[in-house]
Amino acid sequence: MKITIIDSIMGSGKTSWAIQYMNRSPNFKKFIYITPFLNEVERVLISSVRKFAQPENKKGGTKLESLKELIYKGEDIVSTHALFQRMDNELIELIEIQGYTLILDEVMNVIDQVNISKNDLQLLLTARTKTGEPVISIDNKGFVQWNDKEYKDGNFEHIRNLANSNNLMIYDGIAMYWMFPVTAFKGFEEVYVLTYMFNGQIQRYYYDLFNLDYNFKAVSYINESYELVAYIPLQQESRVHLKELIQIYYSQPTDRLDINKIGEKTFAFSKSQLTKLTGNKMQQKLLKDHGFNFYYNKMKVPSNEVMWTTFLAFEKNICPKNLKKQFVDVTARATNDYADKSTCIYFANRYMNPITKKFFTSKGVKVEEDLFALSELLQWVFRSRIRKGQPINIYIPSKRMRTLLEHYLNNGLRD
């Protein structure tokens, strides 16, 4: 099993390289191409000379069962992250037998905190079966094992199922995590991950947690062909063109109202700070007015040229006037649906979940939180028309996020 991280800036041709690679590969090679969005599935179907199949909801069956059937037949397959995340042991065994190559377009959700209260978690940790053994036990790697063979159904059925599939880990007795089965990656002959700034992403921490080896490559367009080339570290990457295209909004000394002042503090626009802000009607209205003021008065653009974001929990409360239909999820990536947007409003300050961060660091995995935040910001910004090499204006009131973008554009960051 060989994992290659194709780490190149958005718009450099990673997906085009992948389609070209599959088209040029011998017929005996079998591919599974996984992408976040259905419209990107269509792109692969249209662009490939290979005959790709999609899992379908057949009468009396599920998409997962359809996926297994296609793998059993040895078909080339294109599907979404959402279906791939439902990987089970039977599917892994089929992939190993058939000898597939995986192309993963953008990193996916490989770890998720399980929704269980602290009281319920403590109950599980202290509960005993009828024979006196613990209902759950934890092995030396932190994986949860379910020991109660008589438990049929109830409030902990989901926990039992995750534990029985060896997909459940626990941290310090305070949190449980679903983990994408690492054996799934090990089951492929080759794995290619198409992304940017992998060193700041959670999937990298997951790979490091399970000691998976991976190497880096980049993509370049050479002699009318997309080619894999040596990886270019962040500090060596030329971003002059981006600095010319991305216009960050700065308040001016002559402004009667400084619309960046609201984000001066380090944690401004984080989830915790936005919870407090949206609890104050005056501050909530002030933020909405700042967003409207930016695009309508300062940029003088119509609402249909704007894309804006925040965390989903605050979308309705701080949506600027006339931008209800212009919201783009803060986690958006790998889509061209917003490539006509010239004006961006970013009401967020990205941090890893602190318990998740501690979970990784407790296992000896180094976490680059600023790189994580910048990576998430850039993925969102590149949904705009900058993908097409056209200029954009962006309002980022969070001083921390704005400074990270400044350093990036000035080549002031390192891997």
GROMACS .gro file of N, CA and C in nm, residues 32 34 64 67 79-88 91 95 102 104 108 180-181 184-185 188:
model
   72
   32ILE      N    1  -1.129   0.353  -0.763
   32ILE     CA    2  -1.242   0.410  -0.690
   32ILE      C    3  -1.209   0.557  -0.670
   34ILE      N    4  -1.331   0.909  -0.516
   34ILE     CA    5  -1.421   0.961  -0.413
   34ILE      C    6  -1.409   1.112  -0.405
   64LEU      N    7  -2.485   0.138  -0.011
   64LEU     CA    8  -2.369   0.065   0.038
   64LEU      C    9  -2.367  -0.076  -0.021
   67LEU      N   10  -2.260  -0.046  -0.376
   67LEU     CA   11  -2.116  -0.026  -0.384
   67LEU      C   12  -2.042  -0.161  -0.372
   79SER      N   13  -1.789   0.788  -0.651
   79SER     CA   14  -1.892   0.812  -0.551
   79SER      C   15  -1.850   0.928  -0.461
   80THR      N   16  -1.924   0.947  -0.352
   80THR     CA   17  -1.903   1.062  -0.265
   80THR      C   18  -1.839   1.024  -0.132
   81HIS      N   19  -1.785   1.124  -0.064
   81HIS     CA   20  -1.730   1.104   0.070
   81HIS      C   21  -1.833   1.039   0.162
   82ALA      N   22  -1.957   1.088   0.155
   82ALA     CA   23  -2.061   1.045   0.249
   82ALA      C   24  -2.080   0.893   0.244
   83LEU      N   25  -2.081   0.835   0.125
   83LEU     CA   26  -2.098   0.690   0.113
   83LEU      C   27  -1.971   0.617   0.156
   84PHE      N   28  -1.856   0.669   0.116
   84PHE     CA   29  -1.729   0.604   0.146
   84PHE      C   30  -1.706   0.596   0.297
   85GLN      N   31  -1.756   0.695   0.371
   85GLN     CA   32  -1.737   0.697   0.516
   85GLN      C   33  -1.813   0.586   0.587
   86ARG      N   34  -1.903   0.518   0.515
   86ARG     CA   35  -1.979   0.408   0.574
   86ARG      C   36  -1.907   0.274   0.557
   87MET      N   37  -1.781   0.279   0.529
   87MET     CA   38  -1.697   0.162   0.508
   87MET      C   39  -1.713   0.060   0.622
   88ASP      N   40  -1.731  -0.067   0.587
   88ASP     CA   41  -1.735  -0.173   0.687
   88ASP      C   42  -1.637  -0.284   0.650
   91LEU      N   43  -1.674  -0.459   0.307
   91LEU     CA   44  -1.631  -0.375   0.197
   91LEU      C   45  -1.478  -0.371   0.187
   95ILE      N   46  -1.237  -0.488  -0.134
   95ILE     CA   47  -1.138  -0.399  -0.195
   95ILE      C   48  -1.000  -0.466  -0.198
  102LEU      N   49  -0.727   0.395  -0.493
  102LEU     CA   50  -0.818   0.499  -0.443
  102LEU      C   51  -0.767   0.636  -0.481
  104LEU      N   52  -0.876   1.004  -0.370
  104LEU     CA   53  -0.961   1.078  -0.276
  104LEU      C   54  -0.947   1.227  -0.305
  108MET      N   55  -1.122   1.396   0.387
  108MET     CA   56  -1.259   1.373   0.433
  108MET      C   57  -1.263   1.364   0.584
  180PHE      N   58  -1.266   0.656   1.123
  180PHE     CA   59  -1.274   0.584   0.996
  180PHE      C   60  -1.176   0.466   1.003
  181PRO      N   61  -1.219   0.346   0.964
  181PRO     CA   62  -1.130   0.230   0.980
  181PRO      C   63  -1.001   0.244   0.900
  184ALA      N   64  -0.914   0.038   0.596
  184ALA     CA   65  -0.969   0.072   0.463
  184ALA      C   66  -0.860   0.129   0.374
  185PHE      N   67  -0.779   0.222   0.426
  185PHE     CA   68  -0.668   0.278   0.348
  185PHE      C   69  -0.565   0.171   0.318
  188PHE      N   70  -0.610  -0.074  -0.004
  188PHE     CA   71  -0.589  -0.034  -0.143
  188PHE      C   72  -0.443  -0.058  -0.184
   0.00000   0.00000   0.00000
